[in-house]
Short mmCIF file of C-alpha atoms and ligand atoms in Angstrom, two decimals:
data_model
loop_
_atom_site.label_atom_id
_atom_site.label_comp_id
_atom_site.label_asym_id
_atom_site.label_seq_id
_atom_site.Cartn_x
_atom_site.Cartn_y
_atom_site.Cartn_z
CA MET A 1 -33.42 29.40 -5.38
CA GLY A 2 -34.53 28.43 -8.68
CA GLU A 3 -37.09 31.64 -9.06
CA TYR A 4 -34.12 33.90 -8.20
CA PHE A 5 -32.22 32.42 -10.30
CA GLN A 6 -35.07 33.01 -13.11
CA THR A 7 -35.51 36.82 -12.00
CA ILE A 8 -31.81 37.21 -12.07
CA ARG A 9 -31.33 35.64 -15.80
CA LEU A 10 -34.48 38.16 -16.30
CA ILE A 11 -33.19 41.24 -15.14
CA SER A 12 -29.72 40.69 -16.24
CA PRO A 13 -28.66 38.10 -18.95
CA PRO A 14 -24.86 38.86 -18.41
CA PHE A 15 -24.65 38.97 -14.57
CA TYR A 16 -27.08 35.29 -15.23
CA GLY A 17 -24.19 33.84 -17.36
CA ARG A 18 -21.36 34.89 -15.39
CA LEU A 19 -23.07 33.42 -12.15
CA ARG A 20 -23.54 29.57 -14.23
CA GLY A 21 -19.67 30.55 -14.96
CA VAL A 22 -18.77 30.49 -11.67
CA MET A 23 -22.04 27.37 -10.33
CA ILE A 24 -20.47 25.17 -12.66
CA LYS A 25 -16.77 26.02 -12.87
CA ILE A 26 -15.81 26.24 -8.98
CA LEU A 27 -19.16 24.82 -6.70
CA LEU A 28 -20.31 21.63 -8.26
CA PRO A 29 -17.19 20.41 -8.26
CA LEU A 30 -16.55 21.45 -4.41
CA ILE A 31 -20.27 19.79 -3.87
CA LEU A 32 -18.48 16.26 -5.38
CA PHE A 33 -15.68 16.88 -3.33
CA MET A 34 -17.33 17.49 -0.16
CA ALA A 35 -19.48 14.22 -1.28
CA ASN A 36 -16.62 12.16 -1.82
CA LEU A 37 -15.06 13.04 1.54
CA GLN A 38 -17.88 12.71 3.63
CA ALA A 39 -18.17 8.63 1.99
CA THR A 40 -14.49 7.49 2.44
CA GLN A 41 -14.46 8.75 6.14
CA THR A 42 -16.09 5.45 6.86
CA GLN A 43 -12.85 3.46 8.68
CA VAL A 44 -12.62 -0.36 8.13
CA VAL A 45 -9.38 -1.58 10.57
CA ILE A 46 -8.51 -5.04 9.84
CA LEU A 47 -6.34 -6.46 12.28
CA LEU A 48 -4.26 -9.34 10.46
CA GLY A 49 -2.57 -12.40 12.33
CA PRO A 50 -2.07 -15.70 12.69
CA PRO A 51 -4.08 -17.71 16.20
CA GLY A 52 -2.74 -16.17 19.34
CA ALA A 53 -1.45 -13.38 17.98
CA GLY A 54 -3.36 -11.33 20.57
CA LYS A 55 -5.99 -9.71 17.62
CA GLY A 56 -8.85 -10.41 20.30
CA SER A 57 -6.85 -8.97 23.35
CA ALA A 58 -5.87 -5.68 21.28
CA ALA A 59 -9.66 -5.23 19.74
CA THR A 60 -10.84 -5.70 23.35
CA LEU A 61 -8.78 -3.24 24.64
CA LEU A 62 -9.44 -0.78 21.54
CA LYS A 63 -13.17 -1.14 21.68
CA ASP A 64 -13.84 1.10 24.11
CA LYS A 65 -11.69 4.06 22.84
CA MET A 66 -12.46 4.18 19.10
CA GLU A 67 -15.21 4.94 17.28
CA LEU A 68 -15.56 2.02 15.79
CA ALA A 69 -17.58 -1.32 16.10
CA HIS A 70 -15.14 -4.71 16.97
CA ILE A 71 -16.50 -7.44 14.84
CA SER A 72 -14.98 -10.81 15.33
CA THR A 73 -15.71 -13.36 12.99
CA GLY A 74 -15.07 -15.84 15.61
CA ASP A 75 -16.73 -14.46 18.24
CA LEU A 76 -19.51 -14.31 15.71
CA LEU A 77 -19.52 -17.96 15.28
CA ARG A 78 -19.58 -19.12 18.39
CA GLN A 79 -22.30 -16.54 19.26
CA ASN A 80 -24.40 -18.59 16.38
CA ILE A 81 -22.94 -22.46 17.88
CA LYS A 82 -24.07 -21.00 21.39
CA ASN A 83 -27.67 -19.83 20.14
CA GLY A 84 -28.06 -23.66 18.40
CA THR A 85 -28.16 -21.78 15.18
CA GLN A 86 -28.50 -23.69 11.64
CA LEU A 87 -25.36 -21.46 11.02
CA GLY A 88 -23.66 -22.72 14.31
CA GLU A 89 -24.37 -26.36 13.44
CA LYS A 90 -22.51 -26.36 10.15
CA ALA A 91 -19.95 -24.15 11.07
CA LYS A 92 -19.07 -26.09 14.83
CA SER A 93 -17.10 -29.15 12.56
CA TYR A 94 -15.08 -27.17 10.57
CA MET A 95 -13.95 -25.11 14.12
CA ASP A 96 -13.19 -27.75 15.73
CA ALA A 97 -10.91 -29.26 13.48
CA GLY A 98 -8.86 -25.75 12.77
CA ASP A 99 -10.42 -25.74 9.16
CA LEU A 100 -11.75 -22.55 7.46
CA VAL A 101 -15.63 -21.96 7.30
CA PRO A 102 -17.15 -22.14 4.34
CA ASP A 103 -17.89 -18.61 2.58
CA GLU A 104 -21.20 -18.75 2.12
CA LEU A 105 -21.49 -18.96 5.42
CA ILE A 106 -19.08 -16.42 6.68
CA PHE A 107 -20.41 -14.04 4.30
CA SER A 108 -23.79 -13.61 5.42
CA MET A 109 -23.17 -13.09 8.05
CA LEU A 110 -20.51 -10.76 8.55
CA PHE A 111 -22.24 -8.35 6.25
CA GLU A 112 -25.50 -8.27 8.02
CA ARG A 113 -23.64 -7.40 10.92
CA VAL A 114 -21.62 -4.52 9.25
CA ASP A 115 -25.07 -3.17 8.28
CA ALA A 116 -26.20 -2.26 11.88
CA PRO A 117 -25.47 1.57 12.78
CA ASP A 118 -22.86 1.00 14.99
CA CYS A 119 -20.78 0.70 11.99
CA GLU A 120 -22.07 3.36 10.32
CA LYS A 121 -18.36 5.77 11.24
CA GLY A 122 -16.23 2.17 10.67
CA TYR A 123 -15.51 -1.04 12.10
CA LEU A 124 -12.31 -2.76 13.19
CA LEU A 125 -12.43 -6.34 11.64
CA ASP A 126 -10.59 -9.66 13.84
CA GLY A 127 -10.70 -12.63 11.84
CA PHE A 128 -11.62 -11.23 8.34
CA PRO A 129 -10.18 -11.65 5.78
CA ARG A 130 -8.84 -14.74 5.55
CA THR A 131 -8.35 -15.15 1.92
CA ILE A 132 -7.79 -13.44 -0.68
CA GLU A 133 -11.04 -14.12 -1.94
CA GLN A 134 -12.26 -12.39 1.01
CA ALA A 135 -10.42 -9.81 1.17
CA GLU A 136 -11.64 -9.67 -2.66
CA THR A 137 -14.80 -9.58 -1.40
CA LEU A 138 -14.66 -7.26 0.78
CA GLN A 139 -12.88 -4.78 -1.62
CA LYS A 140 -15.92 -4.96 -4.03
CA ARG A 141 -18.09 -4.31 -1.25
CA LEU A 142 -16.49 -1.60 -0.05
CA ALA A 143 -16.68 -0.01 -3.41
CA GLY A 144 -14.22 2.82 -2.66
CA ARG A 145 -16.01 4.33 -0.32
CA ALA A 146 -14.01 3.57 3.18
CA GLN A 147 -10.36 4.34 3.99
CA VAL A 148 -9.16 0.39 4.62
CA LYS A 149 -5.86 0.26 7.05
CA ALA A 150 -4.46 -3.33 7.43
CA VAL A 151 -2.42 -4.16 10.49
CA SER A 152 -0.50 -6.69 11.40
CA LEU A 153 0.28 -8.59 15.08
CA GLU A 154 3.68 -9.85 13.54
CA VAL A 155 4.80 -13.12 16.33
CA PRO A 156 7.19 -16.72 15.71
CA ASP A 157 5.06 -19.30 15.43
CA SER A 158 6.62 -21.09 18.77
CA ALA A 159 5.51 -18.50 20.91
CA LEU A 160 1.92 -18.81 19.67
CA VAL A 161 1.06 -22.59 20.81
CA GLU A 162 1.83 -21.59 24.29
CA ARG A 163 -0.54 -18.93 24.57
CA ILE A 164 -3.13 -20.23 22.76
CA THR A 165 -3.23 -23.66 24.88
CA LYS A 166 -2.96 -21.64 28.52
CA ARG A 167 -5.92 -18.89 26.90
CA GLN A 168 -9.48 -18.84 29.06
CA VAL A 169 -12.11 -16.91 27.67
CA CYS A 170 -15.11 -15.11 29.09
CA ARG A 171 -18.51 -16.65 27.96
CA ASP A 172 -20.03 -13.86 28.11
CA CYS A 173 -17.86 -10.46 26.92
CA GLN A 174 -15.13 -12.98 25.07
CA THR A 175 -12.42 -11.23 26.92
CA PRO A 176 -9.03 -13.28 26.31
CA TYR A 177 -6.88 -13.82 29.65
CA HIS A 178 -3.68 -15.90 29.80
CA LEU A 179 -3.15 -18.50 32.65
CA THR A 180 0.50 -17.02 33.23
CA PHE A 181 0.80 -14.30 31.41
CA SER A 182 -2.36 -12.20 31.87
CA PRO A 183 -4.16 -14.04 35.16
CA PRO A 184 -7.43 -13.08 35.61
CA LYS A 185 -8.25 -11.51 39.19
CA THR A 186 -10.33 -14.54 40.49
CA LYS A 187 -9.58 -17.90 39.05
CA GLY A 188 -12.41 -18.91 36.46
CA LYS A 189 -14.13 -15.32 37.11
CA CYS A 190 -13.93 -12.85 34.27
CA ASP A 191 -12.71 -9.00 35.98
CA ARG A 192 -14.71 -7.07 33.10
CA CYS A 193 -18.26 -8.89 33.73
CA PRO A 194 -19.76 -11.65 35.95
CA GLY A 195 -18.75 -13.93 33.21
CA GLU A 196 -16.68 -17.25 33.60
CA LEU A 197 -14.16 -17.93 32.04
CA TYR A 198 -13.76 -21.16 29.59
CA GLN A 199 -11.37 -23.17 27.32
CA ARG A 200 -12.61 -22.39 23.73
CA SER A 201 -12.62 -26.33 22.30
CA ASP A 202 -10.42 -25.20 19.42
CA ASP A 203 -7.50 -24.93 21.43
CA THR A 204 -5.43 -27.54 21.48
CA GLU A 205 -2.42 -28.01 21.02
CA THR A 206 -2.89 -30.24 17.55
CA VAL A 207 -6.08 -27.93 16.57
CA VAL A 208 -3.73 -25.35 16.24
CA LYS A 209 -1.02 -26.64 14.64
CA SER A 210 -4.03 -27.60 11.87
CA ARG A 211 -5.05 -23.50 12.43
CA LEU A 212 -1.51 -22.37 11.80
CA LYS A 213 -1.04 -24.50 8.94
CA ILE A 214 -3.89 -22.72 7.33
CA TYR A 215 -2.59 -19.64 8.37
CA HIS A 216 0.66 -19.92 6.46
CA GLU A 217 -1.23 -21.50 3.24
CA LYS A 218 -3.86 -19.00 2.86
CA THR A 219 -4.01 -16.07 5.33
CA ALA A 220 -0.54 -14.81 5.38
CA PRO A 221 -0.69 -14.34 1.74
CA LEU A 222 -2.80 -11.61 2.69
CA ILE A 223 0.38 -9.57 4.01
CA ASP A 224 1.58 -8.16 0.54
CA TYR A 225 -2.26 -7.91 -0.80
CA TYR A 226 -2.36 -5.32 1.46
CA ARG A 227 1.27 -3.78 1.31
CA GLU A 228 0.68 -3.80 -2.59
CA GLN A 229 -2.09 -1.44 -1.32
CA LYS A 230 -0.26 0.46 0.33
CA ALA A 231 -2.11 0.06 3.38
CA LEU A 232 -0.14 -2.04 5.40
CA GLN A 233 0.91 -1.17 9.08
CA THR A 234 3.05 -3.82 11.33
CA VAL A 235 3.46 -4.69 14.47
CA ASP A 236 5.60 -6.61 17.42
CA ALA A 237 3.09 -8.89 18.56
CA SER A 238 5.32 -10.66 20.58
CA LEU A 239 6.41 -7.93 22.87
CA PRO A 240 4.39 -7.43 26.28
CA PRO A 241 0.44 -7.03 25.42
CA ASN A 242 0.87 -3.09 26.73
CA GLU A 243 3.96 -2.21 24.03
CA VAL A 244 1.93 -4.51 21.19
CA LEU A 245 -1.52 -2.37 22.47
CA SER A 246 1.22 1.31 22.39
CA GLN A 247 2.46 -0.06 18.54
CA ILE A 248 -1.15 -0.41 17.88
CA THR A 249 -2.53 3.07 19.08
CA ALA A 250 -0.13 4.57 17.24
CA LEU A 251 -1.08 3.63 14.41
CA LEU A 252 -4.55 3.53 14.80
CA THR A 253 -4.15 7.65 15.77
CA PRO A 254 -6.42 9.50 15.27
CA VAL A 255 -9.36 7.06 14.62
CA VAL A 256 -8.25 6.00 18.23
CA LYS A 257 -10.08 8.54 20.51
CA ASP A 258 -8.21 8.25 23.89
CA LYS A 259 -4.67 6.81 25.40
CA VAL A 260 -5.62 3.00 26.13
CA GLY A 261 -4.39 2.37 30.30
CA ALA A 262 -1.73 0.17 31.10
CA GLY A 263 -3.55 -0.85 33.81
CA ASP A 264 -6.30 -2.51 31.28
CA VAL A 265 -4.18 -4.75 29.55
CA HIS A 266 -4.81 -8.54 30.24
P1 AP5 B 301 -10.96 -16.85 15.95
O1 AP5 B 301 -11.54 -16.86 16.24
O2 AP5 B 301 -10.59 -15.95 14.49
O3 AP5 B 301 -9.73 -17.45 15.36
P2 AP5 B 301 -8.09 -17.20 15.26
O4 AP5 B 301 -7.78 -15.87 14.14
O5 AP5 B 301 -7.56 -18.65 15.06
O6 AP5 B 301 -7.28 -15.93 16.60
P3 AP5 B 301 -7.33 -16.52 17.95
O7 AP5 B 301 -8.96 -15.49 18.35
O8 AP5 B 301 -7.07 -17.80 18.92
O9 AP5 B 301 -6.07 -15.62 18.65
P4 AP5 B 301 -6.26 -14.03 18.79
O10 AP5 B 301 -5.09 -13.27 17.91
O11 AP5 B 301 -7.53 -13.04 18.99
O12 AP5 B 301 -5.37 -14.07 19.96
P5 AP5 B 301 -5.92 -13.59 21.93
O13 AP5 B 301 -6.07 -11.50 21.13
O14 AP5 B 301 -7.35 -13.96 22.25
O15 AP5 B 301 -11.37 -18.18 14.42
C1 AP5 B 301 -11.77 -18.91 15.50
C2 AP5 B 301 -12.38 -20.27 14.08
O16 AP5 B 301 -13.24 -19.54 13.72
C3 AP5 B 301 -11.00 -20.56 12.79
O17 AP5 B 301 -11.05 -21.37 13.37
C4 AP5 B 301 -12.46 -20.59 11.71
O18 AP5 B 301 -12.63 -22.19 12.06
C5 AP5 B 301 -13.32 -20.27 12.09
N1 AP5 B 301 -13.42 -18.46 11.47
C6 AP5 B 301 -13.28 -17.72 11.88
N2 AP5 B 301 -13.33 -16.39 10.68
C7 AP5 B 301 -13.65 -16.86 9.80
C8 AP5 B 301 -13.17 -16.22 8.43
N3 AP5 B 301 -13.28 -14.94 8.27
N4 AP5 B 301 -13.23 -17.37 7.44
C9 AP5 B 301 -13.39 -18.50 7.19
N5 AP5 B 301 -13.39 -19.21 8.79
C10 AP5 B 301 -13.32 -18.03 9.89
O19 AP5 B 301 -4.35 -13.85 22.96
C11 AP5 B 301 -3.88 -16.00 22.22
C12 AP5 B 301 -3.69 -15.62 23.82
O20 AP5 B 301 -2.53 -14.86 23.84
C13 AP5 B 301 -4.74 -15.28 25.34
O21 AP5 B 301 -4.21 -16.04 26.13
C14 AP5 B 301 -3.84 -13.55 25.30
O22 AP5 B 301 -4.24 -13.43 26.89
C15 AP5 B 301 -1.87 -13.80 24.98
N6 AP5 B 301 -1.60 -12.70 24.61
C16 AP5 B 301 -2.71 -11.92 24.07
N7 AP5 B 301 -1.24 -11.37 23.02
C17 AP5 B 301 0.04 -11.05 23.97
C18 AP5 B 301 0.91 -10.67 24.43
N8 AP5 B 301 1.38 -9.96 23.53
N9 AP5 B 301 2.31 -11.20 25.09
C19 AP5 B 301 1.85 -13.06 25.92
N10 AP5 B 301 0.21 -13.05 25.55
C20 AP5 B 301 -0.39 -12.58 25.13
#
Protein backbone atom coordinates (compact mmCIF):
# COMPACT_ATOMS: atom_id res chain seq x y z
CA MET A 1 0.00 0.00 0.00
CA GLY A 2 2.80 2.39 1.02
CA GLU A 3 4.51 1.76 -2.34
CA TYR A 4 1.40 2.91 -4.28
CA PHE A 5 1.30 6.13 -2.33
CA GLN A 6 4.99 6.73 -2.97
CA THR A 7 4.45 6.14 -6.72
CA ILE A 8 1.48 8.58 -6.81
CA ARG A 9 3.59 11.06 -4.90
CA LEU A 10 6.36 10.85 -7.51
CA ILE A 11 4.02 10.97 -10.55
CA SER A 12 1.67 13.71 -9.34
CA PRO A 13 2.53 15.58 -6.14
CA PRO A 14 -0.71 17.74 -6.27
CA PHE A 15 -2.90 14.63 -6.62
CA TYR A 16 -0.98 13.00 -3.79
CA GLY A 17 -1.63 16.07 -1.63
CA ARG A 18 -5.38 15.94 -2.35
CA LEU A 19 -5.50 12.19 -1.68
CA ARG A 20 -3.72 12.65 1.62
CA GLY A 21 -6.18 15.40 2.57
CA VAL A 22 -9.15 13.12 1.81
CA MET A 23 -7.60 10.33 3.87
CA ILE A 24 -7.10 12.57 6.88
CA LYS A 25 -10.47 14.37 6.69
CA ILE A 26 -12.81 11.51 5.78
CA LEU A 27 -11.30 8.07 6.07
CA LEU A 28 -9.52 8.46 9.39
CA PRO A 29 -12.61 9.67 11.32
CA LEU A 30 -14.63 6.91 9.59
CA ILE A 31 -12.17 4.25 10.72
CA LEU A 32 -12.18 5.63 14.28
CA PHE A 33 -16.00 5.78 14.25
CA MET A 34 -16.26 2.14 13.09
CA ALA A 35 -13.77 1.00 15.74
CA ASN A 36 -15.72 2.83 18.44
CA LEU A 37 -19.02 1.36 17.19
CA GLN A 38 -17.55 -2.13 17.34
CA ALA A 39 -16.33 -1.54 20.88
CA THR A 40 -19.69 -0.26 22.16
CA GLN A 41 -21.59 -3.19 20.73
CA THR A 42 -21.00 -5.22 23.88
CA GLN A 43 -24.29 -5.28 25.75
CA VAL A 44 -24.52 -5.48 29.51
CA VAL A 45 -28.02 -5.97 30.90
CA ILE A 46 -28.44 -5.65 34.66
CA LEU A 47 -31.48 -7.17 36.34
CA LEU A 48 -32.16 -5.19 39.51
CA GLY A 49 -34.70 -6.14 42.13
CA PRO A 50 -35.25 -7.35 45.68
CA PRO A 51 -34.87 -11.01 46.67
CA GLY A 52 -37.74 -12.93 45.08
CA ALA A 53 -38.50 -10.25 42.47
CA GLY A 54 -38.11 -12.84 39.73
CA LYS A 55 -34.60 -12.02 38.42
CA GLY A 56 -33.55 -15.67 38.23
CA SER A 57 -36.89 -16.78 36.75
CA ALA A 58 -36.71 -14.15 34.00
CA ALA A 59 -33.02 -14.80 33.29
CA THR A 60 -33.61 -18.57 33.01
CA LEU A 61 -36.22 -18.00 30.32
CA LEU A 62 -34.34 -15.25 28.54
CA LYS A 63 -30.96 -16.98 28.36
CA ASP A 64 -32.01 -19.32 25.52
CA LYS A 65 -33.42 -16.41 23.57
CA MET A 66 -30.54 -14.01 23.96
CA GLU A 67 -27.08 -13.74 22.57
CA LEU A 68 -25.99 -12.76 26.07
CA ALA A 69 -24.53 -15.03 28.73
CA HIS A 70 -26.51 -15.23 31.98
CA ILE A 71 -24.37 -14.56 35.05
CA SER A 72 -25.90 -14.86 38.51
CA THR A 73 -23.45 -14.03 41.30
CA GLY A 74 -25.71 -15.96 43.72
CA ASP A 75 -25.52 -19.08 41.50
CA LEU A 76 -21.73 -18.72 41.14
CA LEU A 77 -21.38 -18.50 44.92
CA ARG A 78 -23.64 -21.53 45.48
CA GLN A 79 -21.60 -23.45 42.88
CA ASN A 80 -18.45 -22.64 44.85
CA ILE A 81 -20.09 -23.84 48.08
CA LYS A 82 -21.19 -27.07 46.36
CA ASN A 83 -17.66 -27.64 45.02
CA GLY A 84 -16.12 -26.96 48.44
CA THR A 85 -13.82 -24.19 47.18
CA GLN A 86 -12.09 -21.72 49.53
CA LEU A 87 -14.26 -18.96 48.11
CA GLY A 88 -17.39 -20.99 48.83
CA GLU A 89 -16.25 -21.65 52.41
CA LYS A 90 -15.67 -17.93 53.00
CA ALA A 91 -18.97 -16.89 51.38
CA LYS A 92 -21.29 -19.40 53.07
CA SER A 93 -21.66 -17.75 56.48
CA TYR A 94 -22.50 -14.37 54.90
CA MET A 95 -25.11 -15.94 52.62
CA ASP A 96 -26.73 -17.99 55.38
CA ALA A 97 -27.10 -14.80 57.44
CA GLY A 98 -28.52 -12.88 54.46
CA ASP A 99 -25.53 -10.49 54.43
CA LEU A 100 -23.61 -9.36 51.37
CA VAL A 101 -20.48 -11.33 50.59
CA PRO A 102 -17.35 -9.06 50.74
CA ASP A 103 -16.46 -7.29 47.50
CA GLU A 104 -12.98 -8.82 47.15
CA LEU A 105 -14.56 -12.29 46.83
CA ILE A 106 -17.28 -11.11 44.46
CA PHE A 107 -15.06 -9.11 42.08
CA SER A 108 -12.47 -11.83 41.46
CA MET A 109 -15.19 -14.44 40.87
CA LEU A 110 -17.29 -12.22 38.61
CA PHE A 111 -14.52 -10.68 36.54
CA GLU A 112 -13.01 -14.10 35.86
CA ARG A 113 -16.44 -15.22 34.60
CA VAL A 114 -17.01 -12.21 32.31
CA ASP A 115 -13.66 -12.87 30.63
CA ALA A 116 -14.99 -16.19 29.28
CA PRO A 117 -15.56 -16.37 25.48
CA ASP A 118 -19.36 -16.66 25.82
CA CYS A 119 -19.42 -13.12 27.27
CA GLU A 120 -17.80 -11.52 24.24
CA LYS A 121 -21.07 -10.12 22.82
CA GLY A 122 -22.30 -9.24 26.26
CA TYR A 123 -23.93 -10.61 29.37
CA LEU A 124 -26.95 -10.38 31.60
CA LEU A 125 -26.11 -9.78 35.25
CA ASP A 126 -28.47 -11.17 37.89
CA GLY A 127 -27.55 -10.19 41.45
CA PHE A 128 -24.73 -7.79 40.55
CA PRO A 129 -24.17 -4.93 41.22
CA ARG A 130 -25.69 -4.83 44.70
CA THR A 131 -24.12 -1.62 45.98
CA ILE A 132 -23.09 1.72 44.49
CA GLU A 133 -19.43 0.67 45.02
CA GLN A 134 -19.98 -2.49 42.95
CA ALA A 135 -21.71 -0.44 40.21
CA GLU A 136 -18.80 2.03 40.11
CA THR A 137 -16.25 -0.78 39.90
CA LEU A 138 -18.19 -2.32 37.00
CA GLN A 139 -18.39 1.03 35.26
CA LYS A 140 -14.62 1.56 35.58
CA ARG A 141 -13.96 -1.90 34.22
CA LEU A 142 -16.27 -1.39 31.23
CA ALA A 143 -14.58 1.98 30.60
CA GLY A 144 -17.28 3.15 28.19
CA ARG A 145 -16.83 0.12 25.94
CA ALA A 146 -20.29 -1.36 26.54
CA GLN A 147 -23.92 -0.37 26.35
CA VAL A 148 -25.42 -0.82 29.80
CA LYS A 149 -29.16 -1.27 30.41
CA ALA A 150 -30.57 -1.74 33.90
CA VAL A 151 -34.01 -3.30 34.25
CA SER A 152 -35.61 -2.83 37.64
CA LEU A 153 -38.14 -5.51 38.65
CA GLU A 154 -40.58 -3.82 41.00
CA VAL A 155 -42.61 -5.87 43.50
CA PRO A 156 -44.00 -4.81 46.91
CA ASP A 157 -42.22 -6.43 49.88
CA SER A 158 -45.53 -7.97 51.01
CA ALA A 159 -45.41 -10.43 48.06
CA LEU A 160 -41.77 -11.45 48.47
CA VAL A 161 -41.74 -13.55 51.64
CA GLU A 162 -44.32 -15.96 50.21
CA ARG A 163 -42.48 -16.16 46.90
CA ILE A 164 -39.20 -17.05 48.58
CA THR A 165 -40.27 -19.36 51.37
CA LYS A 166 -42.18 -21.54 48.87
CA ARG A 167 -39.41 -21.54 46.26
CA GLN A 168 -37.60 -24.68 45.18
CA VAL A 169 -34.56 -24.61 42.91
CA CYS A 170 -33.00 -27.24 40.65
CA ARG A 171 -29.67 -28.45 42.05
CA ASP A 172 -28.23 -28.83 38.55
CA CYS A 173 -29.56 -26.06 36.29
CA GLN A 174 -30.77 -23.63 39.02
CA THR A 175 -34.24 -23.19 37.48
CA PRO A 176 -36.49 -21.73 40.20
CA TYR A 177 -39.99 -23.13 40.87
CA HIS A 178 -42.75 -22.10 43.24
CA LEU A 179 -44.89 -24.63 45.08
CA THR A 180 -48.05 -22.59 44.38
CA PHE A 181 -47.38 -20.25 41.43
CA SER A 182 -45.22 -22.42 39.18
CA PRO A 183 -44.90 -25.98 40.50
CA PRO A 184 -42.81 -28.56 38.65
CA LYS A 185 -44.66 -31.19 36.59
CA THR A 186 -43.29 -33.94 38.88
CA LYS A 187 -42.88 -33.20 42.59
CA GLY A 188 -39.23 -32.65 43.51
CA LYS A 189 -37.93 -32.99 39.90
CA CYS A 190 -36.84 -30.31 37.46
CA ASP A 191 -38.85 -30.01 34.21
CA ARG A 192 -35.78 -28.93 32.25
CA CYS A 193 -33.16 -31.47 33.31
CA PRO A 194 -32.86 -34.63 35.48
CA GLY A 195 -31.90 -32.46 38.50
CA GLU A 196 -33.56 -32.67 41.93
CA LEU A 197 -35.25 -29.67 43.53
CA TYR A 198 -34.17 -28.30 46.91
CA GLN A 199 -34.83 -25.35 49.18
CA ARG A 200 -32.00 -22.83 49.52
CA SER A 201 -30.62 -22.50 53.08
CA ASP A 202 -31.18 -18.71 52.96
CA ASP A 203 -34.85 -19.05 51.98
CA THR A 204 -36.26 -19.00 55.53
CA GLU A 205 -38.58 -16.23 56.68
CA THR A 206 -35.99 -14.79 59.13
CA VAL A 207 -33.18 -14.67 56.57
CA VAL A 208 -35.48 -13.26 53.87
CA LYS A 209 -36.39 -10.36 56.15
CA SER A 210 -32.73 -9.59 56.70
CA ARG A 211 -32.02 -9.85 52.93
CA LEU A 212 -34.86 -7.40 52.28
CA LYS A 213 -33.48 -4.95 54.84
CA ILE A 214 -30.07 -5.06 53.17
CA TYR A 215 -31.69 -4.69 49.75
CA HIS A 216 -33.41 -1.45 50.78
CA GLU A 217 -30.29 -0.05 52.47
CA LYS A 218 -27.64 -0.98 49.94
CA THR A 219 -29.12 -2.12 46.63
CA ALA A 220 -32.24 0.03 46.09
CA PRO A 221 -30.09 3.23 45.67
CA LEU A 222 -28.89 1.69 42.39
CA ILE A 223 -32.30 2.49 40.89
CA ASP A 224 -31.55 6.23 41.10
CA TYR A 225 -27.93 5.61 40.10
CA TYR A 226 -28.96 4.05 36.78
CA ARG A 227 -31.87 6.47 36.32
CA GLU A 228 -29.40 9.37 36.51
CA GLN A 229 -27.32 7.66 33.83
CA LYS A 230 -30.46 7.31 31.67
CA ALA A 231 -29.90 3.57 31.62
CA LEU A 232 -32.91 2.51 33.71
CA GLN A 233 -36.11 0.75 32.61
CA THR A 234 -38.74 -0.49 35.05
CA VAL A 235 -41.02 -3.50 34.96
CA ASP A 236 -44.08 -4.30 37.08
CA ALA A 237 -42.89 -7.66 38.41
CA SER A 238 -45.95 -8.19 40.63
CA LEU A 239 -47.82 -9.41 37.54
CA PRO A 240 -47.93 -13.09 36.55
CA PRO A 241 -44.61 -14.46 35.22
CA ASN A 242 -45.75 -14.46 31.54
CA GLU A 243 -46.56 -10.78 31.67
CA VAL A 244 -43.32 -9.89 33.45
CA LEU A 245 -41.40 -11.76 30.80
CA SER A 246 -43.21 -9.99 27.95
CA GLN A 247 -42.37 -6.60 29.46
CA ILE A 248 -38.68 -7.46 29.80
CA THR A 249 -38.57 -8.98 26.31
CA ALA A 250 -40.04 -5.78 24.84
CA LEU A 251 -37.46 -3.65 26.65
CA LEU A 252 -34.55 -5.80 25.55
CA THR A 253 -35.47 -6.08 21.87
CA PRO A 254 -33.36 -6.42 19.72
CA VAL A 255 -30.99 -8.10 22.22
CA VAL A 256 -33.58 -10.88 22.57
CA LYS A 257 -33.62 -12.99 19.42
CA ASP A 258 -37.11 -14.56 19.44
CA LYS A 259 -40.42 -14.13 21.14
CA VAL A 260 -40.55 -16.11 24.37
CA GLY A 261 -43.17 -18.87 24.40
CA ALA A 262 -45.77 -18.54 27.14
CA GLY A 263 -45.58 -22.26 27.90
CA ASP A 264 -41.92 -21.92 28.94
CA VAL A 265 -42.65 -19.94 32.08
CA HIS A 266 -41.87 -21.27 35.56
P1 LIG B 1 -29.01 -14.25 45.01
O1 LIG B 1 -28.97 -15.67 44.67
O2 LIG B 1 -28.66 -13.23 43.99
O3 LIG B 1 -30.43 -13.97 45.67
P2 LIG B 1 -31.39 -12.67 45.63
O4 LIG B 1 -30.88 -11.47 44.95
O5 LIG B 1 -31.77 -12.49 47.04
O6 LIG B 1 -32.49 -13.09 44.69
P3 LIG B 1 -33.25 -14.42 44.68
O7 LIG B 1 -32.47 -15.45 43.93
O8 LIG B 1 -33.69 -14.78 46.06
O9 LIG B 1 -34.58 -13.98 43.92
P4 LIG B 1 -34.89 -13.75 42.38
O10 LIG B 1 -35.17 -12.30 42.14
O11 LIG B 1 -33.89 -14.40 41.50
O12 LIG B 1 -36.28 -14.51 42.32
P5 LIG B 1 -36.69 -15.89 41.59
O13 LIG B 1 -36.73 -15.68 40.12
O14 LIG B 1 -35.92 -17.04 42.11
O15 LIG B 1 -28.03 -13.95 46.26
C1 LIG B 1 -27.99 -14.80 47.38
C2 LIG B 1 -26.92 -14.31 48.34
O16 LIG B 1 -25.62 -14.35 47.69
C3 LIG B 1 -27.07 -12.88 48.83
O17 LIG B 1 -27.93 -12.77 49.94
C4 LIG B 1 -25.62 -12.52 49.18
O18 LIG B 1 -25.24 -13.09 50.40
C5 LIG B 1 -24.82 -13.24 48.08
N1 LIG B 1 -24.56 -12.40 46.91
C6 LIG B 1 -25.01 -12.60 45.63
N2 LIG B 1 -24.58 -11.64 44.81
C7 LIG B 1 -23.83 -10.80 45.57
C8 LIG B 1 -23.13 -9.59 45.29
N3 LIG B 1 -23.12 -9.04 44.06
N4 LIG B 1 -22.47 -8.98 46.31
C9 LIG B 1 -22.46 -9.51 47.56
N5 LIG B 1 -23.13 -10.64 47.89
C10 LIG B 1 -23.80 -11.28 46.90
O19 LIG B 1 -38.20 -15.97 42.10
C11 LIG B 1 -38.50 -16.18 43.46
C12 LIG B 1 -39.73 -17.08 43.59
O20 LIG B 1 -40.87 -16.39 43.10
C13 LIG B 1 -39.63 -18.38 42.76
O21 LIG B 1 -40.25 -19.40 43.49
C14 LIG B 1 -40.41 -18.07 41.49
O22 LIG B 1 -41.00 -19.24 40.94
C15 LIG B 1 -41.46 -17.09 42.00
N6 LIG B 1 -41.80 -16.06 41.01
C16 LIG B 1 -40.95 -15.42 40.16
N7 LIG B 1 -41.64 -14.51 39.44
C17 LIG B 1 -42.94 -14.59 39.85
C18 LIG B 1 -44.11 -13.87 39.48
N8 LIG B 1 -44.10 -12.93 38.53
N9 LIG B 1 -45.26 -14.18 40.13
C19 LIG B 1 -45.30 -15.14 41.11
N10 LIG B 1 -44.19 -15.85 41.49
C20 LIG B 1 -43.04 -15.56 40.87
